[in-house]
Amino acid sequence: MNSGTRSQSGLTLLEVLVVLVLVGLLSTLLMQGIGYFLGKYHAVRRYQYVASMEARQQHWFTQSLQGLIPYRSSTRTFSGSSSSFEGISMQALSEVPGLPVKVTWSLQSPINSFSILTYQEAGLEPWEIGGNLDTDMAFFYADESGRWYSDWPPEESIDEKIPSMIKLAADQGKLHWLVPLPLFPKPVTNFTNAF
């Protein structure tokens, strides 16, 4: 009988502890990596949501403004100040495109340090389109020669019934949105008073 040599087929307690420590370390690193990438994923999703909301707001602003048309009737003419403007649009946001609707865009300044951009169609409640704008934001209107005004129509007499461009910008010149009005910068000769 050979009693001096016996083979061990199992792991020692120390080897099992080393394996458990290594598995725990690897799982900790894996969970931290997953948490990091999930945090980055959610940050990208939040940024994507904010960017898509801003793009949607700008599209709504552009769409309703590019549908503005000049009316000869004094009760329906385009008028604007640095805080709001109103006119007749053929591309109102909630109406069927092609119907003339009176639309109003305005900047509301609540008590806090931000402005809120609102939109309203005739007979409907105003919508809050964008918030958290700088308090020094204002509307500006350009004539056909490119001169900017804070009120429309300007004091000097011009033939234009609607501006050629409207911008929403800060007083220091920081541009937020700029919309050219290509549809009817001036009333056309066959435009009737029926509108």
Tab-separated table of C-alpha atoms in Angstrom:
chain	number	residue	atom	x	y	z
A	1	MET	CA	0.000	0.000	0.000
A	2	ASN	CA	1.299	3.384	-1.004
A	3	SER	CA	0.304	5.750	1.772
A	4	GLY	CA	2.699	8.636	0.989
A	5	THR	CA	1.081	10.041	-2.153
A	6	ARG	CA	-2.473	11.253	-2.154
A	7	SER	CA	-3.843	13.509	-4.890
A	8	GLN	CA	-6.042	16.490	-4.133
A	9	SER	CA	-8.911	16.956	-6.555
A	10	GLY	CA	-10.632	20.036	-5.033
A	11	LEU	CA	-9.830	23.692	-4.406
A	12	THR	CA	-8.464	25.014	-1.187
A	13	LEU	CA	-10.353	27.571	0.814
A	14	LEU	CA	-7.810	30.208	-0.117
A	15	GLU	CA	-8.276	29.542	-3.870
A	16	VAL	CA	-12.050	29.767	-3.524
A	17	LEU	CA	-11.717	33.122	-1.713
A	18	VAL	CA	-9.409	34.480	-4.429
A	19	VAL	CA	-11.877	33.441	-7.139
A	20	LEU	CA	-14.772	35.063	-5.241
A	21	VAL	CA	-12.833	38.312	-4.802
A	22	LEU	CA	-11.958	38.402	-8.516
A	23	VAL	CA	-15.569	37.701	-9.554
A	24	GLY	CA	-16.815	40.408	-7.157
A	25	LEU	CA	-14.265	42.899	-8.510
A	26	LEU	CA	-15.201	42.143	-12.117
A	27	SER	CA	-18.930	42.388	-11.399
A	28	THR	CA	-18.396	45.716	-9.597
A	29	LEU	CA	-16.485	47.111	-12.573
A	30	LEU	CA	-19.131	45.795	-14.952
A	31	MET	CA	-21.979	47.374	-12.954
A	32	GLN	CA	-20.137	50.710	-12.756
A	33	GLY	CA	-19.587	50.638	-16.522
A	34	ILE	CA	-23.245	49.849	-17.170
A	35	GLY	CA	-24.308	52.642	-14.789
A	36	TYR	CA	-21.977	55.113	-16.516
A	37	PHE	CA	-23.282	54.258	-19.973
A	38	LEU	CA	-26.906	54.338	-18.810
A	39	GLY	CA	-26.310	57.800	-17.349
A	40	LYS	CA	-24.794	58.984	-20.635
A	41	TYR	CA	-27.685	57.411	-22.559
A	42	HIS	CA	-30.254	59.286	-20.450
A	43	ALA	CA	-28.302	62.557	-20.804
A	44	VAL	CA	-28.292	62.154	-24.609
A	45	ARG	CA	-32.020	61.367	-24.573
A	46	ARG	CA	-32.732	64.506	-22.508
A	47	TYR	CA	-30.643	66.621	-24.866
A	48	GLN	CA	-32.406	65.059	-27.864
A	49	TYR	CA	-35.814	65.823	-26.315
A	50	VAL	CA	-34.898	69.463	-25.597
A	51	ALA	CA	-33.449	69.896	-29.104
A	52	SER	CA	-36.541	68.375	-30.739
A	53	MET	CA	-38.830	70.651	-28.694
A	54	GLU	CA	-36.821	73.719	-29.719
A	55	ALA	CA	-36.918	72.615	-33.367
A	56	ARG	CA	-40.682	72.096	-33.146
A	57	GLN	CA	-41.188	75.529	-31.574
A	58	GLN	CA	-39.088	77.180	-34.274
A	59	HIS	CA	-41.024	75.296	-36.978
A	60	TRP	CA	-44.349	76.491	-35.549
A	61	PHE	CA	-43.081	80.072	-35.399
A	62	THR	CA	-41.742	79.916	-38.969
A	63	GLN	CA	-44.828	78.195	-40.393
A	64	SER	CA	-47.347	80.681	-39.028
A	65	LEU	CA	-45.200	83.686	-39.999
A	66	GLN	CA	-44.476	82.550	-43.537
A	67	GLY	CA	-48.213	82.352	-44.077
A	68	LEU	CA	-48.764	86.028	-43.185
A	69	ILE	CA	-50.549	88.002	-45.882
A	70	PRO	CA	-51.182	91.738	-46.200
A	71	TYR	CA	-54.766	92.908	-45.841
A	72	ARG	CA	-55.921	96.283	-47.091
A	73	SER	CA	-58.629	96.432	-44.430
A	74	SER	CA	-57.434	98.593	-41.518
A	75	THR	CA	-58.968	96.233	-38.954
A	76	ARG	CA	-56.913	93.303	-40.248
A	77	THR	CA	-53.549	94.872	-40.974
A	78	PHE	CA	-50.336	93.552	-39.510
A	79	SER	CA	-49.201	95.428	-36.415
A	80	GLY	CA	-46.400	94.724	-34.028
A	81	SER	CA	-44.427	95.973	-31.081
A	82	SER	CA	-41.319	94.682	-29.369
A	83	SER	CA	-43.419	92.427	-27.116
A	84	SER	CA	-46.138	91.161	-29.513
A	85	PHE	CA	-47.501	91.222	-33.034
A	86	GLU	CA	-50.663	90.141	-34.827
A	87	GLY	CA	-51.644	89.555	-38.404
A	88	ILE	CA	-53.595	87.325	-40.755
A	89	SER	CA	-51.940	83.991	-41.554
A	90	MET	CA	-52.898	81.403	-44.146
A	91	GLN	CA	-50.925	78.777	-42.179
A	92	ALA	CA	-52.372	78.930	-38.685
A	93	LEU	CA	-51.243	76.100	-36.435
A	94	SER	CA	-54.623	74.631	-35.476
A	95	GLU	CA	-56.716	75.594	-38.511
A	96	VAL	CA	-56.868	74.043	-41.959
A	97	PRO	CA	-54.025	75.479	-44.088
A	98	GLY	CA	-55.309	78.053	-46.569
A	99	LEU	CA	-57.901	79.670	-44.302
A	100	PRO	CA	-57.119	83.247	-43.232
A	101	VAL	CA	-56.887	83.348	-39.434
A	102	LYS	CA	-55.822	86.161	-37.129
A	103	VAL	CA	-52.758	85.026	-35.158
A	104	THR	CA	-50.965	86.714	-32.285
A	105	TRP	CA	-47.448	86.018	-31.005
A	106	SER	CA	-46.415	87.620	-27.717
A	107	LEU	CA	-43.713	87.561	-25.081
A	108	GLN	CA	-45.056	87.323	-21.540
A	109	SER	CA	-42.756	88.324	-18.679
A	110	PRO	CA	-43.780	86.615	-15.457
A	111	ILE	CA	-42.270	87.492	-12.087
A	112	ASN	CA	-39.202	85.269	-12.511
A	113	SER	CA	-36.266	86.171	-14.745
A	114	PHE	CA	-37.515	84.427	-17.911
A	115	SER	CA	-39.946	85.266	-20.711
A	116	ILE	CA	-42.590	82.954	-22.162
A	117	LEU	CA	-43.459	82.917	-25.870
A	118	THR	CA	-47.203	82.484	-26.463
A	119	TYR	CA	-49.284	81.960	-29.585
A	120	GLN	CA	-52.992	82.650	-30.008
A	121	GLU	CA	-55.489	82.257	-32.821
A	122	ALA	CA	-58.738	84.200	-33.009
A	123	GLY	CA	-61.288	82.728	-30.618
A	124	LEU	CA	-58.897	80.229	-28.970
A	125	GLU	CA	-56.972	80.184	-25.722
A	126	PRO	CA	-53.283	81.176	-25.962
A	127	TRP	CA	-50.678	78.400	-26.128
A	128	GLU	CA	-47.378	78.513	-24.322
A	129	ILE	CA	-44.929	77.716	-27.118
A	130	GLY	CA	-41.597	78.322	-25.434
A	131	GLY	CA	-40.409	79.233	-21.994
A	132	ASN	CA	-37.187	80.178	-20.262
A	133	LEU	CA	-36.276	82.832	-22.815
A	134	ASP	CA	-34.109	85.731	-21.704
A	135	THR	CA	-36.087	88.667	-20.309
A	136	ASP	CA	-34.516	91.053	-22.812
A	137	MET	CA	-35.951	89.177	-25.818
A	138	ALA	CA	-38.000	91.245	-28.281
A	139	PHE	CA	-39.515	91.131	-31.752
A	140	PHE	CA	-37.966	93.194	-34.561
A	141	TYR	CA	-39.348	93.886	-38.040
A	142	ALA	CA	-37.446	94.592	-41.271
A	143	ASP	CA	-38.680	96.507	-44.289
A	144	GLU	CA	-37.782	95.585	-47.848
A	145	SER	CA	-34.516	97.561	-47.701
A	146	GLY	CA	-33.360	95.665	-44.591
A	147	ARG	CA	-33.854	98.393	-41.953
A	148	TRP	CA	-34.991	97.007	-38.613
A	149	TYR	CA	-37.768	98.486	-36.476
A	150	SER	CA	-39.063	97.672	-33.017
A	151	ASP	CA	-42.632	98.645	-33.999
A	152	TRP	CA	-44.641	97.955	-37.157
A	153	PRO	CA	-45.782	99.806	-39.141
A	154	PRO	CA	-42.914	102.250	-38.702
A	155	GLU	CA	-43.579	105.924	-38.117
A	156	GLU	CA	-42.381	106.924	-41.579
A	157	SER	CA	-44.842	106.109	-44.311
A	158	ILE	CA	-44.025	103.032	-46.394
A	159	ASP	CA	-46.135	101.033	-48.811
A	160	GLU	CA	-45.390	97.671	-47.240
A	161	LYS	CA	-48.289	96.148	-45.331
A	162	ILE	CA	-46.233	93.403	-43.658
A	163	PRO	CA	-42.512	93.315	-42.888
A	164	SER	CA	-40.120	91.419	-45.132
A	165	MET	CA	-38.540	89.697	-42.080
A	166	ILE	CA	-39.365	89.180	-38.417
A	167	LYS	CA	-36.825	88.171	-35.820
A	168	LEU	CA	-36.945	87.231	-32.186
A	169	ALA	CA	-33.701	88.450	-30.654
A	170	ALA	CA	-32.141	89.840	-27.506
A	171	ASP	CA	-31.538	93.555	-27.170
A	172	GLN	CA	-27.789	92.957	-27.397
A	173	GLY	CA	-28.302	91.440	-30.861
A	174	LYS	CA	-28.198	87.746	-29.927
A	175	LEU	CA	-30.475	86.146	-32.520
A	176	HIS	CA	-32.945	83.493	-31.447
A	177	TRP	CA	-35.112	83.036	-34.578
A	178	LEU	CA	-35.265	84.847	-37.935
A	179	VAL	CA	-38.105	84.343	-40.429
A	180	PRO	CA	-38.302	85.867	-43.924
A	181	LEU	CA	-41.837	86.509	-45.177
A	182	PRO	CA	-41.670	85.592	-48.877
A	183	LEU	CA	-45.395	85.213	-49.620
A	184	PHE	CA	-46.550	88.819	-50.111
A	185	PRO	CA	-44.035	91.427	-48.985
A	186	LYS	CA	-46.265	94.028	-50.686
A	187	PRO	CA	-49.937	93.913	-51.647
A	188	VAL	CA	-50.373	92.709	-55.217
A	189	THR	CA	-52.402	94.716	-57.696
A	190	ASN	CA	-55.296	92.247	-57.922
A	191	PHE	CA	-55.653	92.037	-54.128
A	192	THR	CA	-59.228	93.027	-53.261
A	193	ASN	CA	-60.766	94.507	-50.165
A	194	ALA	CA	-62.825	91.331	-49.712
A	195	PHE	CA	-60.202	89.912	-47.393
